[in-house]
């Protein structure tokens, strides 16, 4: 833009030497004997006609020289043509075109070599339009004024083209005369068209206090400058165009500013509003509005402004306005800069007025606002400058549209607030706001600049639509105002929707995207589609970047939803995407679809975790929205979190994660003052219920202190817990994953899945998986710390492996009962201090443990149910095979109360092995011991292993061990009538040598036939008094007679050539081979 002002200094020299130009011109004309007629005051008159017309112009100054009457000229129909060798109007002078009433248009050209300096008044009769062309240039001074009833066109074109193809030329004035009645259709420019300058004292107008969202327009001082009548056209088309403090006014009309290099500018004057066509232009030059210059077409109906150039700039509180103050229709403002449009800066005296472009509707108006269009390669709005379409009346606001290769909204002003694009509805207005549409390759908003739609009244804010290749929102202003994009409502009106469609979106270092409800209205949604989204902030920020939808503390409206679709989503440094309720409204939903999601970190300065959140803060009464994530891979690490929560009377939404490949939760930020990474649902302080956590993935990994938690109290010290408890029910945790891996650092830093409660009911944990592995202190826990009942843990898996201190537990420390633990698996493997346990250290009952597994094997593992003050929980095991090794333990115990020990029930169809000090116990201290009921085909223990149901000071429990058939088929034995022949029990195929003995011993005997179950001998003896143990007596059932089995004594080869085992038969005709015991 440095070249925009190149002509100003040259024209200033010419203005200061106007008398010299006049003298030289008169000398030149006298030498060539072609001197026009002028009055005696010719030395003070700078309007000199030439002699190129059939009827030449006549210039007649009055005696004072201040009124210069222009008559004569050549008429053609309602067109009147004037031609001048020089045309300038001094300050205090009036150039009066004294045309007849029938004249519709006056065409005036300057054929000489001097610039026209207009510092006085140009006047014409009636409603005639005035076309004024001077190829060398035109300067309008600070006091220049138009007093014409029609439209005005000032141009540095070489000629005016008419509809019949003829030209009225200023560079070839000897062309054939115009005798036909025609209309102008174009302006023909040469290779170096002159410049047009409009000077003035500037204006003192602007928004009252935009830094506090007050966009009411204040006009302390604005001279009309060059002005045409209401509804008329004011056009300045030349080379470079500069408004140096100048003001242009066409109320309800049209103002055209065009700067061209060469070519033909099309012109259509057939309608009230003239239009210009630049398709025939070879290129453009620059247009600059500086030093509080202004262009205004406001009125009952707002007019139109069209600015067309190479580089367009508004600086130093310059302004373009098209405001609607009545019931008329809205017009438009169009800025079309081939290279750039730059709107920057505050006024030079630093009063709170900035450069701006405005299409407002004023207070009391009912008409629609004007549209505002910017089309350029590069748009810059900086230094507090603003592009705004504000609503003060009841009419609908105009739309604000930007089409640019690159858009930059930079910084703000200490006195005027943020730079940016705005479409607000101010307090008291009832009209709906206009939309903001931005279409660009690159959008940068930085240093506290903003773009937003906003409602402070009952009107609905407009929508905000952005389409870009790259979007970067960066940083804050020095006073902490975030850069960003917003669609807010603070009264009864609804907010508009914010839609972003981009390849890359970066929101960094305190910048925000937000949708806020501050009143009764409903906020709009935020919809983002991007290939890559990144939110990040430096560690020193107290307010890291975020994308948020919120209901403020004084509001009762509904928050908008946040919907994000992306290939990659990355958040770090305490940045968040959140939906929150601080008042009584309904929270918005948060839905994210992404191929890859990576959330990492915690901000110690901001005391804020990176993550995704849907929350109702303490004291609020609204429900939070749901949080839904659909992705291929989800990573949450180093203190980052995904959470739904409620701290008020409203309920938290559900948290749903669907990841086709994997979910990995890892690490924590506890040392930095944060918490664990993970997924959370909480209901604290109020009576709202917690939301459910629903997780579906192919592989779930929770490691290094990360957690999945559903609770209704705040974590922390006991004091924190008591101060942060809710009466609502905690949510459930539902996990479906073929592979689940829980891997802690140690027992102090476990990886965990936890459902906790205080006063309300605890949530349940459901795990459905093919393989679950928990190690290194990992935990799956359902606990109650108050009067609320704890939730249950239910597991469905093929393989459950607990090792290295991993724990599945259910506990109570107060009055609430602990929940049940149920495991359904093919293989349950517990080793190296791994455990499944329920416990009670309060008055609540310990939960039961139900295990249903084909095989249970423990190696230094524990299955326990303990209680300190009440009865112990039961342990129920259904398994085909149980192997206990190396100090393994199955135990129910009661320590310090009169409560009885829990019972242990084991239903096993194959075997139980207990080796190396592995015990099965149901013990008590003061109360009775629990009962142990074992049903199995075989039980084997070594001398170091025990099965015990004793009580230290109370009655011992009962230990009963039996085989499965003893309950079903066997009772008191009924002896057979025929004693079994022992010879039938010895194979006939083996000859007797008298050297071997076959003996049947023990009171169990052998069954009558192979079809009957083996009746075990009593391998267990209870030496305690009979009064302390009850033994059931069963009556055996005799098995039905079956055809006896014959011993195979030979082999034969059948007709198919196959070898068969057969009993010897005298009728057999097959070839047979006799077997031999001796080989």
Steps between C-alpha positions, in 0.01 A plus 500: 500500500795736498416604146146606587612846600757558231286768325406701807823700521499578128145628514576707806768689300256563223237631742741753651596639156156537347558865399820404325312241299238757407758759383688246292177383343395854407842577353490181299151574366582861402806394306291272283211750455235261629409680816146433627280775627544569871402784725721771645552283806670231289807495719276371781303263281634155422213379287599547138287357220654372178365540145448137408120488499254617236366727766776574751459542871474852638653589838357815666626590848311758701664821610636341815640204316338264748213390278606363166209437267547241229263517204512409137625157409358265243169332568389169351157408620506507878880477506714814532871497414760738641870506426774682695867553455526540875255455780576584863282663766668696774392499863198730532411477131200336340505347154139522388386289204195704402332231295145495374233302681480247216859391541534160664877459488794743469822359354800716583854428389838660563725485195803683640799367689423615853340330794161630605502641852148523640503689826170681467151412386379337181134572432250401233132565442221255554571131523761483227778248542855634470778301334839660549813352340860618516763242398768693689339471839249654740551636850205582723609726782368500858223749411401351168125463471250369247169679461337301226160335489620194313789258524868587468778310329856625528745312284849514354391302197613621156151476358140407559357231276140523384255239390547576130872426525616864495735643762502836668874533534716729713822397321360524146261795522489548120295183453169536310237692698234312694171585339307187591303427812692221679566368845845438647604137521863515603813685605812448291831528687848546357824347619560750782172633631523786744434470868205621702545645847230607745627702792323586818507537873406139560222381726451415863262207487515145620366237733437622854694237695563180308743381767188459718279376217336840447472537123269801492621750242621834630530794258676776683602669178461403137488760222314400187792583273415413143131428516221422255129505564314210653490193280755636251839370387844632584778334302872568495684284249857564404854386563602498864222630723574650839259633759734696725258588777237548232135408539258373236125488559213359295208435733307191387692525174814352354869583531748347257876517547698341220873517425609361165820483300358481153201380307127550484275526804144411407226736618128441536295806595162361404393442861507728800806322634778504245709193446855468375661212317875447526535202270662712233769634733859385451593554864435701813680750718457595864230656715584646840278646770720668762484750784144418603360518147147369454254372244134483598176400327281463810136596509146377538613234255869434508677564173777321320876547492730335252877539536711339229879515483830320526570580865229653719588645837314665785726646767493743791132458589374521143157353441251374244136497614174379357255507789124459494311749716140444385280240343674477166687214346865434563767584247857372492866580540743322271876528531681330215878523520687294244805480731385613841246666725656644817290650778724616783556742779340740741463871460816704536391661829431153645136569582305174494420509129656254260497427133185311424250386240143501625161383373290559812131542554437789739279519808131521410553381144300218349685463173760241417869562529734518204717209394875538531723321247878489487670332207878509488821304497597619847281649774659661804296635791736622770573753773146501636336542159161340459271373228152486647136446419317596819127494577344781705145479362245237409614431146718209400871563485696481181743220424875546527690299238874471443659328204879517514814295447622603845319666790682644801325648801778634719516640852281773635506848643545607857213744461273320257522128567555217259553519129272275303180409322183552704126449462349603837139562603522773764281538812149621417505378142252239383622424152686186406869525426662444167731214413878511475647298213875466453648311205878502496809289456659625820344661808713643782346658809762614749585738783148524639318555172160334468219415264150433633126505474334623818157570646444736793123505449207288389619486143663185367866539417609406153695193401878506460637290213870458427654307214880500490804291422683606816373674814723621781361666813795623701551668835331778693516877530723653771198521732414133442224526239517175305532487126223290358170420337174531695122470472351628825167607643457699821125568510181339371612457144650180369859482390599415147685189390874501439612276215868446417616300201877488460798280433700613804375671816742624766378662821805596704632702794173619651287537188141370518205382301183551702123487514360659815152540651478792740122541516175328409594415144638182355854501374587391151701193414868478412563269205858438391620288210874485453776268395718598795408682822756608757451685829813594694621763748823603662543405865485856634138571400228520764231445235612245241317470171163332478198423286201547727122510519378638832196618697614786723416531871214747448356321199207265460545415134626192325860467392583407145644171386860456388544266205849426369601283208870467429776263402729605785414677827785605732466688828780592739609748767168524686292571189145373500190433298215537746128543546410648839200618702560772758134600536169321463508420130550177314856421401584432140615169361858443394550259209839428346576278202868462424741242365762589762448680832796593719444685829802571716609708795387722783553872557629565851466878460137474390435196723326343207521165328516466129193321374138469400233594756123524543432646843245657735692704756412501873187705568360470148172323437520406135591166350828467322510380145614163378857445384540260208831405337534291187856430390749244378753569776470701821800597715462685832824560689692699763202631693265561209139402560165433336213561742128548550401643837233677700538703817141617523151364488527415135633169377820448311482376146634169379856452378514268201824397331506282191850429371537246222867431577618608842456717807814575702482684831840563659676700767395775735589853607480450875845640570407818310178537701273329251334163492502177312454471130182323404125494456280640776136529597414675825200633692620720790355753746143498370239230445562451131580156366827418335512398139595158371833423338454277197820385335525276197833428335714221364776559755488694827820587683498678837848547641742702715246654735222563251142424597141455391278629778131547580433665836276733696765673709814704445830321531757618751531509879218396733408865548478543127283195472255615767478843342454366154244226526176472312181310564453401139582158365837453340503383143581154370813396315437272203802375309492274197847417366651174371823595682522692827839577654539669840861572590590713800833637612454351846228481764547869579461596134256247366320488173137472596135466411301639793136550592466693827215642704437686824136584562341394174505157343824387347539424136556153361798382298440265209796354313441291190819375339684207351814560707543720807849547643562704815849538648734714708243620750222560248154522653136450409311637797143565609497684832265685731623755752163592646147377539451434133517143378804414294475394142563155364786373288399255230752344264443288190821373341679198365816574694546713811859537618577689824867523592759710682263645755211564263165512677132467420330632812172611651513687830310704755642715780169626636131405518452420137522140386779406266410373156521152357789379284404253228750344263396278210799357313659198344827560684554699818871537576606686818868520589772700679277668759217553256160486664125508470367642822203658671538678832315694765672719756177677600154388592409411146494140383789374292399394153482149363742353249354280227747321275387285209802370314601181322843520662623704796870502572677708761870530570539725801156646425205579722122477489378660820198658667584678825304700754598683818165594655232294326460164339733400223395462141448162334723345239327281241718315253383290207796344324610175343861531611647691793874514561634693802876533535766682699315672785181554303187568700125472470365662813204666665580651838355729766758668720363705789124459512246243607401452141543159352751416237375483148429167336708339230320288245704313240332288234773319311445204266862394453763581761631743758873513572634710789877494530783683676314662787191585298186522713124513480370677810176639646620641831363732767631645824196554724218382281444157352722384221358475155404178327707343227307285254708327236373266234769338285612177339842528655664724758865482587698705748849465636589522868553878486159585361178530700127509462372670813172649627601581855423788734749617760240572766173398337353188351687338216337473167430186300733356240320261266672331211317270266508367147251612239334155482460477875241774477327379190504120492669356806357449846492211743632204302270211407717193457451284191349156546778333302852540619733604220712216364860624524600294201286723285713792595819347363572495130469161341762592247773482761588155631530455874846436623425528867752775538263802508238629743194720429354649819208739561538687833336780689139556598421658170534187296452502128175551313291208391566589139702748295179696449490603866700785654792422720410534868791668677634382825471753777838672479400783741431450868372759739631436850293770667201413724192404313306791647709741300454345159211359308545215254240417244411135441412403148330187369662357194291418199562175318585552140275323249621167365684519174629240256841395627803617318705220347872511498672532162726198464593502133530708186352434158529646153153585372371507144624857453850402596475676835637363828239452776512401869249220576401255771569141408199321352483136398274596211743751360610432144737797478871469499620605839822567673533403864637766732761422758574675830862398467540617146 
